[in-house]
XYZ file of C-alpha atoms in Angstrom:
577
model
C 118.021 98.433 115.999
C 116.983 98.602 119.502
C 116.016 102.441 119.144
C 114.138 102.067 116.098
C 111.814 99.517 117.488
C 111.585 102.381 120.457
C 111.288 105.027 117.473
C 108.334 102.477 116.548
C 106.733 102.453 119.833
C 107.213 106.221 119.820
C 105.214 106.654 116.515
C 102.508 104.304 118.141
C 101.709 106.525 121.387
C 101.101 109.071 118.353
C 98.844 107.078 116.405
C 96.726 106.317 119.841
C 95.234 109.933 119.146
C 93.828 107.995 115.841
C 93.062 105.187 117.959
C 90.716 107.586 119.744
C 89.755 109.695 117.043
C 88.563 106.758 115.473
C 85.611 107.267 118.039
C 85.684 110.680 116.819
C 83.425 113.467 118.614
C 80.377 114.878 116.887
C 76.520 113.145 115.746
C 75.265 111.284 112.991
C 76.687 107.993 111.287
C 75.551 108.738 107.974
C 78.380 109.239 105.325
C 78.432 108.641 101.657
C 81.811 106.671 101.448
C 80.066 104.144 103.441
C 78.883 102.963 99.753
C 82.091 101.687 99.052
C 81.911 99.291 102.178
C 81.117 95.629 101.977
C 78.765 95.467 104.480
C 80.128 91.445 105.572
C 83.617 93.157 105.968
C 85.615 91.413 108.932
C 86.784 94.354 110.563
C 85.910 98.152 110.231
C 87.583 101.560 111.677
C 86.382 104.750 111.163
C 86.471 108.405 112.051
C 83.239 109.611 110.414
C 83.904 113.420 111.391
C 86.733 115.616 111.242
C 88.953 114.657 113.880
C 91.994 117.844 115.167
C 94.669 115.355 114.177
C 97.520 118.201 114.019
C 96.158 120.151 117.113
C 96.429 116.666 119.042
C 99.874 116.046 117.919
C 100.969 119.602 119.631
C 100.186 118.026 122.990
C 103.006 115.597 122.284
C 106.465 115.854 123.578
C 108.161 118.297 121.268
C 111.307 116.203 121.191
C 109.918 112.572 121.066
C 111.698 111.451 117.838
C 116.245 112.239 118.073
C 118.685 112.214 116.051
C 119.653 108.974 117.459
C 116.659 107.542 116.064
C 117.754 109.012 112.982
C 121.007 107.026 112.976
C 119.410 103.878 114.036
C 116.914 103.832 110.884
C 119.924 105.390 108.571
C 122.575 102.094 109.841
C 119.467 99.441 108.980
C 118.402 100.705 105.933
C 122.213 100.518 104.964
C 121.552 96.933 106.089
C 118.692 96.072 104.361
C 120.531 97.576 101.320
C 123.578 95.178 101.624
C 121.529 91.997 102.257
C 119.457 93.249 99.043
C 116.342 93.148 100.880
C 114.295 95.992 98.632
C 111.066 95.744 100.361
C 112.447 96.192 104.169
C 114.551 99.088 102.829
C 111.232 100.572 101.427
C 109.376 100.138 104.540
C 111.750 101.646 106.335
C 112.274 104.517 104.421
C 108.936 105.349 104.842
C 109.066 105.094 108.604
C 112.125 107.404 108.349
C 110.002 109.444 106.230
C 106.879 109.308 109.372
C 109.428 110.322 112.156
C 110.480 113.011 110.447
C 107.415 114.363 109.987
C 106.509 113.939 113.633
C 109.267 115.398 115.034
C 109.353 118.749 112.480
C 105.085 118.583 112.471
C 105.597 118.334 108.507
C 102.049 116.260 108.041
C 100.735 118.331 105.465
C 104.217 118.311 103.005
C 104.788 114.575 103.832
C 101.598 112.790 104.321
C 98.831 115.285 103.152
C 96.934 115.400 106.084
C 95.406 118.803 106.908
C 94.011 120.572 109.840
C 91.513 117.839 109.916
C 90.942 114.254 109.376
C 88.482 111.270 108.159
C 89.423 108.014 107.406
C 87.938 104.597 107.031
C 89.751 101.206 107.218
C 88.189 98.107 106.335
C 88.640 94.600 104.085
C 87.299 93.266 101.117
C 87.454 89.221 102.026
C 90.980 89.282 103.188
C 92.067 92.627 101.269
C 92.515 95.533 103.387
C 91.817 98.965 102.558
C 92.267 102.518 104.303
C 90.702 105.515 103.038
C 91.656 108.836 104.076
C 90.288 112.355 103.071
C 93.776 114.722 103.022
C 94.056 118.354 102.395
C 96.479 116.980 99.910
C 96.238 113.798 99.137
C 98.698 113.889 96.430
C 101.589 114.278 99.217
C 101.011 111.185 100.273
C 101.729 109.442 96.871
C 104.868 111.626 96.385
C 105.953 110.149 99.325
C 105.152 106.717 98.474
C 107.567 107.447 95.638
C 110.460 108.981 97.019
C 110.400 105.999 99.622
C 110.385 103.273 96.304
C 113.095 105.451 94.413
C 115.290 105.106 97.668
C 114.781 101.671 97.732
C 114.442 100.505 94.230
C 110.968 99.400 94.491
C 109.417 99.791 90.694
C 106.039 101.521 90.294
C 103.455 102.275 87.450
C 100.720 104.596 86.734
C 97.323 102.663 85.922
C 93.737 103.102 85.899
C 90.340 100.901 86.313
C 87.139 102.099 85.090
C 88.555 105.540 84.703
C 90.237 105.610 87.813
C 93.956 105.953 87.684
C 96.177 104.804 90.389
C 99.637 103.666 91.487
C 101.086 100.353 91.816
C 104.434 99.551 93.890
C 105.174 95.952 93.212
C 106.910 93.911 96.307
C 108.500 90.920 94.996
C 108.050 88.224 97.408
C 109.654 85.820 95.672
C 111.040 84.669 92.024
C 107.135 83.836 91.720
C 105.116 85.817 93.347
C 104.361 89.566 94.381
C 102.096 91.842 96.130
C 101.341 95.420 95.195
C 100.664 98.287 97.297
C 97.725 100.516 95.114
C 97.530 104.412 95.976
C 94.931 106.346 94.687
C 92.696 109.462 95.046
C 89.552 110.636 94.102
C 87.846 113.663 95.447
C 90.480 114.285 97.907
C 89.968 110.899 99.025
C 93.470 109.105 99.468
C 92.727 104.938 98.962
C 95.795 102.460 100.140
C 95.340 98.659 99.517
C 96.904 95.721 98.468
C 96.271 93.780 95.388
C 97.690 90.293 94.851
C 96.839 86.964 92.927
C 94.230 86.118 95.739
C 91.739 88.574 94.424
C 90.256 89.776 91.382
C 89.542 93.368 89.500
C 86.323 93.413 90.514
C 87.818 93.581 94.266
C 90.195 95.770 93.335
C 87.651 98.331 91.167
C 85.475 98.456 94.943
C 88.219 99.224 97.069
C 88.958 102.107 94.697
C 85.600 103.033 95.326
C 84.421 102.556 91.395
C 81.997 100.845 92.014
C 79.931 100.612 95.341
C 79.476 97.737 97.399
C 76.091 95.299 96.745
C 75.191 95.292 99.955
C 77.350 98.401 101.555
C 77.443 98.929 105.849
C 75.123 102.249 104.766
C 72.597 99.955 103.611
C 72.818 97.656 106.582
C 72.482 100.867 108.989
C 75.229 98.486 110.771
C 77.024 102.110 111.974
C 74.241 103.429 113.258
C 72.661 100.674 114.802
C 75.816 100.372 117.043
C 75.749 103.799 117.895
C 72.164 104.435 119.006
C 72.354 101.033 120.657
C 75.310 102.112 123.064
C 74.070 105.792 123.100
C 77.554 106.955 121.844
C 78.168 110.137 120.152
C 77.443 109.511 116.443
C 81.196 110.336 115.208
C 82.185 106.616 114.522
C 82.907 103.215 115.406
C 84.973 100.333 114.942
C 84.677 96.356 115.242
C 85.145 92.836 113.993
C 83.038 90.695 113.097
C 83.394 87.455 114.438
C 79.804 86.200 112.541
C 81.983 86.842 109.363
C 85.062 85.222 110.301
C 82.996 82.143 111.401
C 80.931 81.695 108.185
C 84.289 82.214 106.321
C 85.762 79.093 107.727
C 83.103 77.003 107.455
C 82.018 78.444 103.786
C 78.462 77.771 104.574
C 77.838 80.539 102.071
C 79.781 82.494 98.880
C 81.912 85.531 100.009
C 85.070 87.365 99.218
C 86.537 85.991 102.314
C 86.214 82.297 102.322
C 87.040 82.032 98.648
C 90.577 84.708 99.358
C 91.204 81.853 102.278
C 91.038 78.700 100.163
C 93.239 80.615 97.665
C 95.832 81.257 100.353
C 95.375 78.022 101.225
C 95.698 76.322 98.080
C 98.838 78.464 97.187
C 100.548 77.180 100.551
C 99.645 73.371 99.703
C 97.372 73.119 102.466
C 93.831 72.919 100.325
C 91.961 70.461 102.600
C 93.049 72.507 106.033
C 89.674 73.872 106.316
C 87.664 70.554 105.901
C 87.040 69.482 109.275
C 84.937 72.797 109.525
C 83.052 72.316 106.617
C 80.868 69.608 107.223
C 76.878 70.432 107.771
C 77.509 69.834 111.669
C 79.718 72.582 111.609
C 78.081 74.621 108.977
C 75.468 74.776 111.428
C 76.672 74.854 114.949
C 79.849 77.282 114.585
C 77.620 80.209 113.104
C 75.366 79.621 115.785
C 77.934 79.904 118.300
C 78.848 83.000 116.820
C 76.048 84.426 116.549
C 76.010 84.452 120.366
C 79.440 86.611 120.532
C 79.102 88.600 117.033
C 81.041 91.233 117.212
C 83.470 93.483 119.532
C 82.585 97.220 119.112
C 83.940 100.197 120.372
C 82.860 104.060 120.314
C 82.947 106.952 121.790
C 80.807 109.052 124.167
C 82.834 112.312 124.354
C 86.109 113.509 122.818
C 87.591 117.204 123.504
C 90.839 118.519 122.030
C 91.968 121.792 123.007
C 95.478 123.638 122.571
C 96.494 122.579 126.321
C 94.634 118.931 126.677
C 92.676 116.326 125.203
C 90.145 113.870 126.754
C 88.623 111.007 125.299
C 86.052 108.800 126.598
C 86.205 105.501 124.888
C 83.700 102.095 125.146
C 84.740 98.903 123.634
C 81.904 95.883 124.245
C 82.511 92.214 123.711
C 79.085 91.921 122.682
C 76.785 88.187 123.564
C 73.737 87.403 123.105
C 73.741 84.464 125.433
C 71.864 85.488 127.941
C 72.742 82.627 130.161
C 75.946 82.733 130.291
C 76.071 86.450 130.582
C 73.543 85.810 133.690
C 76.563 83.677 135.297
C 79.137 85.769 134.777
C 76.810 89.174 136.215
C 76.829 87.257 139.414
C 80.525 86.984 140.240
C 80.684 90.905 140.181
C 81.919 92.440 143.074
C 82.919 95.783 144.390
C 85.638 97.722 143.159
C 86.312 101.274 146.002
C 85.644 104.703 144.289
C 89.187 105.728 144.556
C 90.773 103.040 142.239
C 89.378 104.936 139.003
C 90.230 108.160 140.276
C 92.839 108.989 137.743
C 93.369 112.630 138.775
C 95.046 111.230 142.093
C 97.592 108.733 143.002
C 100.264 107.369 140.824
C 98.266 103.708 140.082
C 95.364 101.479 141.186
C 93.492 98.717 140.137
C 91.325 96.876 141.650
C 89.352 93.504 140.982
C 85.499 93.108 142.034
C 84.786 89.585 142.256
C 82.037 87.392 144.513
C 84.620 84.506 145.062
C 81.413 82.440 146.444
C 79.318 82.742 143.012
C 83.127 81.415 140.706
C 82.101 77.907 141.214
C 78.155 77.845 140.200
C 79.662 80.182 137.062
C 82.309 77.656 136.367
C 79.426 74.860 136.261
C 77.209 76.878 134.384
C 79.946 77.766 131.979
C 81.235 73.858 132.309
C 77.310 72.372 131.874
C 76.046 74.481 128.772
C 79.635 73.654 126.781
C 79.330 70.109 127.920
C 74.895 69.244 127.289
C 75.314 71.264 123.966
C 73.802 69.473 121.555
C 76.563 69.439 118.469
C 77.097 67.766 115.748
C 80.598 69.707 114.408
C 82.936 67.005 114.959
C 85.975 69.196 115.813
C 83.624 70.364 118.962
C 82.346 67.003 120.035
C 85.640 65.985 120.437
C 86.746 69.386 122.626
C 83.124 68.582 124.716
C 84.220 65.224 125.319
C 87.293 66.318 126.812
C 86.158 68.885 128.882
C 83.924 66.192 130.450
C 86.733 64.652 131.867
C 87.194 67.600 133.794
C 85.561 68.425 137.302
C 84.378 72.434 137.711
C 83.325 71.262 141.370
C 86.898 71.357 142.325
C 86.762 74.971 142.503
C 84.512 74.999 144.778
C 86.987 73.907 147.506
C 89.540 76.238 146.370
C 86.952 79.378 146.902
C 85.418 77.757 150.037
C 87.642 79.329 152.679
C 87.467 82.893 151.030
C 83.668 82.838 150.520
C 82.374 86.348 151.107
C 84.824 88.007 149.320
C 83.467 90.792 146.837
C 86.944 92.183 145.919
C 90.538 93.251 146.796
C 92.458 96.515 145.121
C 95.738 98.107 145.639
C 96.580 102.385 145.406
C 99.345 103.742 145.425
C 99.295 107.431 145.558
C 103.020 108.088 145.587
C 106.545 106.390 146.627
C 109.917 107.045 147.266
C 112.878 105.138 146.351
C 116.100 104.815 147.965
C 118.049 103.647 145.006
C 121.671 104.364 146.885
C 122.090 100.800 148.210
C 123.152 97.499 146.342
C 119.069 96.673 145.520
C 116.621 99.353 145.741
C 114.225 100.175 148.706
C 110.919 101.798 149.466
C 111.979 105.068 152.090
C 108.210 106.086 152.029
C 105.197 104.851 150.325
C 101.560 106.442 150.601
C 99.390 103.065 149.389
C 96.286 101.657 150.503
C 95.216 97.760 150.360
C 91.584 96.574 150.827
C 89.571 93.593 150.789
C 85.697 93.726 151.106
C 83.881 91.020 152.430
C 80.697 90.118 153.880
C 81.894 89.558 157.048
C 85.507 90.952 157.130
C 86.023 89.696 160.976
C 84.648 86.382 159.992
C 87.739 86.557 157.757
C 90.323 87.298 159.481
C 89.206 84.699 162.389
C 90.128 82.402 159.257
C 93.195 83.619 158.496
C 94.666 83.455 162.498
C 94.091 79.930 161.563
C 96.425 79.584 159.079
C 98.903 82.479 159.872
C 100.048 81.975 163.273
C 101.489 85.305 163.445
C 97.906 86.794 163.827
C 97.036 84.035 166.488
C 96.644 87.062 169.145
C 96.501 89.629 167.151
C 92.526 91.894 167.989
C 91.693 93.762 165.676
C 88.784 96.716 166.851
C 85.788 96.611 164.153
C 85.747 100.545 164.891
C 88.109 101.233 162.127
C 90.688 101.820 164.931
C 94.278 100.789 163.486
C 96.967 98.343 164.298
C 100.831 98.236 163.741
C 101.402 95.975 160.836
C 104.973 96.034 162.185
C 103.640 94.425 165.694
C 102.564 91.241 163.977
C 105.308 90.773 160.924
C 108.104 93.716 160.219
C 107.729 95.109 156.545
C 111.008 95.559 155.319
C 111.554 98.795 154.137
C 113.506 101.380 155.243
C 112.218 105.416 155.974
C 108.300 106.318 157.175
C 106.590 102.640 156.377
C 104.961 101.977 159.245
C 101.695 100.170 157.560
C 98.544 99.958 159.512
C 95.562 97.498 159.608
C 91.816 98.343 160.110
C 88.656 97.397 159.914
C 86.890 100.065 157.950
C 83.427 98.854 157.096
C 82.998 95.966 155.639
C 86.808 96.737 154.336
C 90.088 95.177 156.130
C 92.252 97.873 154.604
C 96.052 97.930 154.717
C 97.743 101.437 154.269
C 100.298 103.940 154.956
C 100.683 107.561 154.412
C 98.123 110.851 154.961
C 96.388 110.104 151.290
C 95.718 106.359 152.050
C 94.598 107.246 155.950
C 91.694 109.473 154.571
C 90.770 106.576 151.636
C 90.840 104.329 154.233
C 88.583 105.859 156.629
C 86.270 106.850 153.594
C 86.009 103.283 153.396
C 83.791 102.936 156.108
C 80.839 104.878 153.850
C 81.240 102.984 150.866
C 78.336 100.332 151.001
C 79.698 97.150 149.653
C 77.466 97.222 145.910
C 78.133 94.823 143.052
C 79.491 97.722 140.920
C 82.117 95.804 137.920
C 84.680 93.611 137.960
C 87.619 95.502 137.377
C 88.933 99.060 137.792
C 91.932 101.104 137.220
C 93.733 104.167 137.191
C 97.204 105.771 136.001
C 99.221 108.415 135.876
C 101.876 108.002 133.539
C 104.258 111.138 133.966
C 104.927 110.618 137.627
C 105.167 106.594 137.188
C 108.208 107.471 134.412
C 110.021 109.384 136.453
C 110.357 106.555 138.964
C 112.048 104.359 136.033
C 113.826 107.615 135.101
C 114.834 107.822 138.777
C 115.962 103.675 138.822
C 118.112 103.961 135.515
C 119.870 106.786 136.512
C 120.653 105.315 139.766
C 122.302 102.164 137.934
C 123.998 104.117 135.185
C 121.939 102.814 132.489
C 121.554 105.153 129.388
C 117.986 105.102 128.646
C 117.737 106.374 124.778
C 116.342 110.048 124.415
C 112.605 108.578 123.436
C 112.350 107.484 126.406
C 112.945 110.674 128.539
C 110.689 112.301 125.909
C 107.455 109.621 126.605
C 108.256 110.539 130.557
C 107.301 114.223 129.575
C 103.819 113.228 128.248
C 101.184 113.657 130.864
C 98.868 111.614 130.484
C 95.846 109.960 133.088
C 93.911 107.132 132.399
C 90.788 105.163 134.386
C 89.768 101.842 132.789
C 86.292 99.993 134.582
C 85.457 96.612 132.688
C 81.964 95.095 134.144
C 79.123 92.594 132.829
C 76.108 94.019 130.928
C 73.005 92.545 129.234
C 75.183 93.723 125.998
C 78.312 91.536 126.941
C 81.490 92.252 128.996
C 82.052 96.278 128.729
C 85.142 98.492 129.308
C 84.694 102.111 129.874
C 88.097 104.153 129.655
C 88.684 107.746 130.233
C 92.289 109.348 129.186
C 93.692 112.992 129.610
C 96.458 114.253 127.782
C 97.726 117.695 128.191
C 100.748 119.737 127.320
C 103.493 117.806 127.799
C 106.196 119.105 130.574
């Protein structure tokens, strides 16, 4: 079992190509599916233009699904079979089925799915629906059916308004089913479930029958987004957190709240949602909402060739409360130049933070919760609590590192000596820095408290010291780790790569620029675990060897906007080894 959930994993690092491709690469929003699309859905993906789906999957590890994998999925469908579980023999079937298809690059015979690819996901109240356009659709289905045959999963041919369909029934109990609908129209695959919680008139729009009353075209939602965040026009996804919040407090008709107090009803638990449905909360959870509506994310640029892709992805937790976002811009702090740097360096990350401005946020944060006027009795109560509480004490926790704007760790590469009983660093090329206002100031704080450093000068030249002359680092090889001054950066580093970041510290001026950064290259860090297993004896399954073959870079920067909190990312992929 353990290798299929790895199998599982496997099949996930190829879906993140849809993940990106669901920020797509191209212009315009505009699409006529988009009809079909409740505009109050709670959650939408998309990829609005043809996205190189098969071309991508080439840059994959040819041999990331086994045989083993094969034997893993054949001994728990057997399983499933003997415990009589139907619907876990179906699903897995089908994931046997998806494997298979990965590993021989059978997309087209097996799933339909062409050259290119679009595809919508979305809900109607609380049923979900993906929408795919195949080169042949009709694959997909076929599949579908060999997967209930194999598992004894009935299905019917139907139709609604004209529209014919198929419907695998999953008992769920002596009482009570679900059904999995598959249909096409226009080369259009549909997928969604249909149960007792909604009606044909749900079901007849998610086939895309009839079109929505008020669709997301309509509400130029998609293309508000995009001009708004200047992405490329290809797509975009979100959720809706204004929809989820008038759901649960039903302070007006919609597919969703009436689904939930039918799932609610069906479980026993019809008054759960009371509490939130008085007019205090009616009123004062929308409006909280309505200050965090949504997170969105898009894309600015996506390029798949034969040899590589790169995507460059946003997602924005978007707020319109501009006070609080006002609080948290002024904790941002400096994150160095080098920690997003994916093309060098096996990992960094670093954390910008202005340690002195966490306690004014924490009161702001602590005084608007706490003098809101409400009248939702389920957040009276939580207000009333957190008055008991005192933000002020964090001001003497921050006091003595006042002046701090951020810290980060690189490491640009290390070697293991994994011949001994517990493993140990022979060399390591990493850098360590901590910007401050005053970084002498600091460390004049520190001798303090360390008494180790008691003597210890340190030159403000960006001249270095022996870490080993005020506390041995134990580790074995070339570590001899040095301490500087570089700026306003105490750095900490060893090797030739960190010794030039270092001293290109000294020209970074100390900006507010985010509050987090990061970089990775995953290849090189895989072949360390590689390298640790095989030292130890461990079998690692073949998946795994196969994921240490994908190369693959990534840089992440998350920082505070007048649209919310924002994280940037920027991945590579090419051939795999």
């Amino acid at each position: 079992m353990k290798k299929v959930l790895i199998g599982g994993a496997v099949a996930a690092a190829v879906a993140a190509g849809l993940y990106y491709s669901n920020q797509g690469a191209g212009g315009g929003a505009s699409m006529a599916e988009l009809d079909y699309v409740p505009a109050d859905t709670v959650f939408f993906a998309s990829q609005l233009k043809p996205f190189p789906y098969k071309q991508y999957a080439q840059l994959l590890p040819a041999d990331m699904m086994s045989s083993g994998t094969d034997e893993e999925l054949t001994q728990a469908i057997e399983r499933a079979k003997a415990q009589g579980n139907v619907n876990a023999v179906f699903f897995f079937e089908l994931l046997n089925q998806y494997e298979s298809s990965v590993r021989d690059g059978s997309y087209t015979q097996t799933w339909g799915i062409g050259n290119d690819l679009r595809y919508l996901g979305y809900a109607i109240g609380l049923m979900p629906v993906m929408r795919a356009e195949l080169e042949q659709p009709q694959n997909f289905i076929n599949t579908l059916k060999k997967a209930a045959d194999n598992a004894g999963v009935s299905y019917a041919d139907e139709s609604l308004n004209s529209q014919s369909y198929t419907r695998f029934t999953l008992a769920l109990d002596d009482s009570s089913s679900v059904a999995i609908i598959a249909a096409i129209k226009d080369n259009w695959l549909t997928v969604t479930l249909d149960s007792e919680f909604n009606n044909q008139d749900d079901l007849a729009l998610a086939l895309a029958t009839e079109k929505a009353q008020t669709s997301l075209n309509s509400s130029n939602r998609v293309n508000d987004y995009i001009n708004k965040y200047q992405w490329d026009g290809s797509s975009i996804s979100y959720v809706n957190f204004e929809a989820l919040a008038s759901a649960a407090v039903a302070d007006k008709p919609s597919r969703l709240s009436s689904m939930l107090d039918a799932i609610l009803t069906k479980m026993g638990q019809a008054q759960a949602m009371q509490a939130l449905r008085t007019p205090g909360c009616k009123a004062d959870i929308p409006a909280i909402a309505a200050k965090w509506p949504a997170i969105v994310s898009g894309t600015s640029n996506v390029k798949v060739s034969d040899s590589s892709a790169d995507f460059d992805a946003d997602i924005v937790i978007e707020s319109t409360d501009k006070d609080i976002l006002g609080a948290l811009q002024t904790v941002r702090g400096f994150v160095p130049s080098h920690v997003t740097n994916k093309d060098d360096g096996l990992f960094s990350v670093g954390y910008g933070i202005d340690v002195g401005k966490l306690a004014p946020l924490a009161n702001t944060v602590w005084s608007a919760f706490t003098q809101a006027e409400f009248t939702c009795e389920p957040l009276m109560m939580a207000q009333q609590q957190a008055k008991q509480s005192n933000p002020m004490a964090m001001a003497m926790a921050t006091g003595m590192a006042a002046g701090v704007k951020g810290i980060s760790i690189s490491v640009q590469n290390v070697v293991m000596d994994f011949s001994g009983y517990t493993p140990q660093v022979s060399d390591i090329d990493a850098l360590v820095t901590l910007s401050a206002d005053d970084p002498t100031t600091l460390i004049n704080t520190a001798k303090g408290l360390v008494p180790q450093l008691a003597q210890i000068e340190i030159p403000s030249d960006g001249t270095p010291i022996s870490m080993n002359e005020i506390m041995p680092v134990p580790a074995s090889g070339n570590v001899d780790a040095q301490l500087a001054i570089n700026g306003q950066h105490i750095t900490v580093y060893n090797g030739e790569k960190s010794t030039a970041l270092a001293a290109d510290m000294s020209s970074q001026a100390m900006d507010a620029n985010g509050v987090l950064g990061m970089s990775l290259q995953f290849a090189p860090m895989m072949d360390i675990v590689l390298e640790a297993a095989a030292s130890t004896g461990e079998e690692l399954p073949p998946e795994i060897h196969s994921l240490a073959k994908q190369n693959m870079k990534l840089s992440l920067t998350t920082d505070i906007t007048d649209n919310g909190i924002e994280m940037k990312s920027e991945t590579n992929i090419s051939k795999s080894k």
